[in-house]
Amino acid sequence: MLDLTQDVGALTAAIVDIESVSGNEKVLADAVEETLRRLPHLTVDRSGETVVARTNIGRPERVLIAGHLDTVPLAGNLPSRVEGDLLYGCGTSDMKAGVAVALKLAALLPEPNRDVTYVFYDCEEVEAERNGLTRVSRDHADWLAADFAVLMEPTDGVIEGGCQGTLRAEITTRGKRAHSARSWLGVNAIHAVEPILATLNAYEARRPVVDGLEYHEGLNAVTVHGGVAGNVIPDQAVVTVNYRFAPDLSLAEAESHVRELFDGFEVAFTDGAPAARPGLTHPVAAAFVAAVGGTPRAKLGWTDVARFSALGVPAVNYGPGDPNLAHQQGEYASLSQIRDSEIAMLNWLSPGA
Amino acid sequence: MLDLTQDVGALTAAIVDIESVSGNEKVLADAVEETLRRLPHLTVDRSGETVVARTNIGRPERVLIAGHLDTVPLAGNLPSRVEGDLLYGCGTSDMKAGVAVALKLAALLPEPNRDVTYVFYDCEEVEAERNGLTRVSRDHADWLAADFAVLMEPTDGVIEGGCQGTLRAEITTRGKRAHSARSWLGVNAIHAVEPILATLNAYEARRPVVDGLEYHEGLNAVTVHGGVAGNVIPDQAVVTVNYRFAPDLSLAEAESHVRELFDGFEVAFTDGAPAARPGLTHPVAAAFVAAVGGTPRAKLGWTDVARFSALGVPAVNYGPGDPNLAHQQGEYASLSQIRDSEIAMLNWLSPGA
């Protein structure tokens, strides 16, 4: 059981002190479930170590507030400790402060101005297949239905909209082997990489504005490999290119763009994940931006908001905590920033707002 | 004991039938040593499985005739067999036909017109450190003293002069790691490889004429490697370049040339072997060319002639057998070509010549 009547900072510390490294979330998930089941205005579901709770008061809009329960492995940084305004410990910033804010909202808002779905999920810090959102979106997609979602990852209290997509392509050059003492009898596949690198060096990355936010693309070689032996003209080389693309392109459009750039080369796509539009033009999102304040910025890395986007739910990242501290031994969160987030969210969802 | 009175073709077959895969030359080396020790006009020395025999009749010039006793591993191709003019079997072409010719000369020329040193050595087909010539040139360099050397490797009866040198250099580019979602915070070391490949693609290989033979250089990337992970801007890439250079350049000059070509890059030389001049302008070599006939050609690959060159002894490859058959299961040598070689060498070294 968690005491939801305590201050959000003290609640954060209590949650941080329940160790929940990925795969070990059961104790914390049990505490969250038990705590939420005592709130009569919520319907509670559970899948594995993921807990989903919903108000059902017939509001015309439904918003979803999500946070992951797991942390990266401990680094001698538990239990938590307070120094002045700062709460130190594993998971303070990423993202138990956000989880604490969401739990406070669940307790304080029996009749929010929009119906709310709270999602507390497991295994965000490990491979996608284990991620609780992957499982729930496959087995219980209806639990995630909403008009707008806020993923309370640490963003320093700034709204980060959407996320860029990513794809990787292997570009292969072919040649003909020969002994390097008679190199003119062969065709050098490594030398044939030059125009690929020339294309990459000449590439001007787009910085498109999508739904009011400026994104920043990137097209880069991330690996290159080629060669047979020190005395053989190589017959193959492979450049792996990573394209990070803005959410005005679908994954298919991004792939076409890469194919066109490397027209005439052998191009094979090895993985890809679509971008997510920020969705800030939707009225419920606009209301969120107005309530929270500040200037939203584009999210450049790929995040779980793309999973909501794939389900047709516009989503943003927004939460207390400095994202640059995530996964660091000295991770901390500002107690006043956690309280500011709680107040902003209450402003957005309180019945009088 | 080997019967040196038999025809050179039959002698070749007898030697082929004494298996002598690298490291297993003892039986054959013993037979060669015992046979040569019965020839009163020769002084015989031995080091490991290498046998060196010399005439000492005070001629103003001394020539050296060398052949390796070992073969590549068997491939179901022993014992030897004759089909028409062709003698099949492991080592027929590479290079027991040449060894048989040298043994016939040792027997037939008690008073050659030049003093002759015969060298039959081990472990030519394996790493240089095991090569009998490496050992003898280190421990008994005086045994190899001569004005000119003929290495009786298979050349189809054509004189192949000198050999090209070889060096390998690692050219490293450096960058700065960053997450590929924010690639502009990093510096891509793979993209920095472009000018290296541009230099290689623009390079015009020299074809210099040295001592009357045309060589053909080559400068090639043989391997390229770079990259950290699929989502990281790489901070290092390495291109390994192989330069095959003509014998008008020393190894130091060849290294300087590569340094100049890649000025501004980090260049590290990982291995190198000097070229050998053909030495065909020396009077004793000219007499050899006149006796053997045909048009000498340049040797492009690196061979043991460079070891003689390093000792100050001009050297050529010349012997019966098709070099393209070396190391092949179906290896054979032409019996008439073996006899032609024997006659040519006798023409060169007989007292009346």
JSON list of C-alpha atoms in Angstrom, two decimals, chain B residues 1 7 13 26 45 88 96 111 116 129 138 143 167 182 204 211 215 231 249 258 269 281 328 348:
[
{"chain": "B", "resi": 1, "resn": "MET", "atom": "CA", "xyz": [69.61, -42.12, -52.86]},
{"chain": "B", "resi": 7, "resn": "ASP", "atom": "CA", "xyz": [66.13, -38.86, -67.61]},
{"chain": "B", "resi": 13, "resn": "ALA", "atom": "CA", "xyz": [58.60, -38.43, -60.93]},
{"chain": "B", "resi": 26, "resn": "LYS", "atom": "CA", "xyz": [63.39, -34.86, -44.00]},
{"chain": "B", "resi": 45, "resn": "ASP", "atom": "CA", "xyz": [76.41, -28.25, -46.20]},
{"chain": "B", "resi": 88, "resn": "TYR", "atom": "CA", "xyz": [50.65, -35.42, -62.85]},
{"chain": "B", "resi": 96, "resn": "LYS", "atom": "CA", "xyz": [59.95, -30.61, -58.08]},
{"chain": "B", "resi": 111, "resn": "GLU", "atom": "CA", "xyz": [83.33, -28.22, -64.21]},
{"chain": "B", "resi": 116, "resn": "VAL", "atom": "CA", "xyz": [77.59, -22.91, -59.00]},
{"chain": "B", "resi": 129, "resn": "GLU", "atom": "CA", "xyz": [59.72, -17.52, -40.26]},
{"chain": "B", "resi": 138, "resn": "ARG", "atom": "CA", "xyz": [70.43, -15.47, -40.92]},
{"chain": "B", "resi": 143, "resn": "TRP", "atom": "CA", "xyz": [76.55, -20.06, -48.15]},
{"chain": "B", "resi": 167, "resn": "LEU", "atom": "CA", "xyz": [53.36, -2.63, -47.77]},
{"chain": "B", "resi": 182, "resn": "ARG", "atom": "CA", "xyz": [21.14, 14.20, -32.38]},
{"chain": "B", "resi": 204, "resn": "GLU", "atom": "CA", "xyz": [47.02, 6.37, -61.35]},
{"chain": "B", "resi": 211, "resn": "ASP", "atom": "CA", "xyz": [66.20, -2.80, -66.00]},
{"chain": "B", "resi": 215, "resn": "TYR", "atom": "CA", "xyz": [56.21, -3.42, -63.69]},
{"chain": "B", "resi": 231, "resn": "ASN", "atom": "CA", "xyz": [22.37, 4.42, -32.87]},
{"chain": "B", "resi": 249, "resn": "LEU", "atom": "CA", "xyz": [61.42, 2.27, -55.03]},
{"chain": "B", "resi": 258, "resn": "VAL", "atom": "CA", "xyz": [51.85, 6.65, -49.09]},
{"chain": "B", "resi": 269, "resn": "PHE", "atom": "CA", "xyz": [52.49, 0.98, -41.42]},
{"chain": "B", "resi": 281, "resn": "THR", "atom": "CA", "xyz": [71.72, -5.65, -66.74]},
{"chain": "B", "resi": 328, "resn": "GLN", "atom": "CA", "xyz": [45.84, -27.20, -57.59]},
{"chain": "B", "resi": 348, "resn": "TRP", "atom": "CA", "xyz": [74.26, -21.49, -70.01]}
]
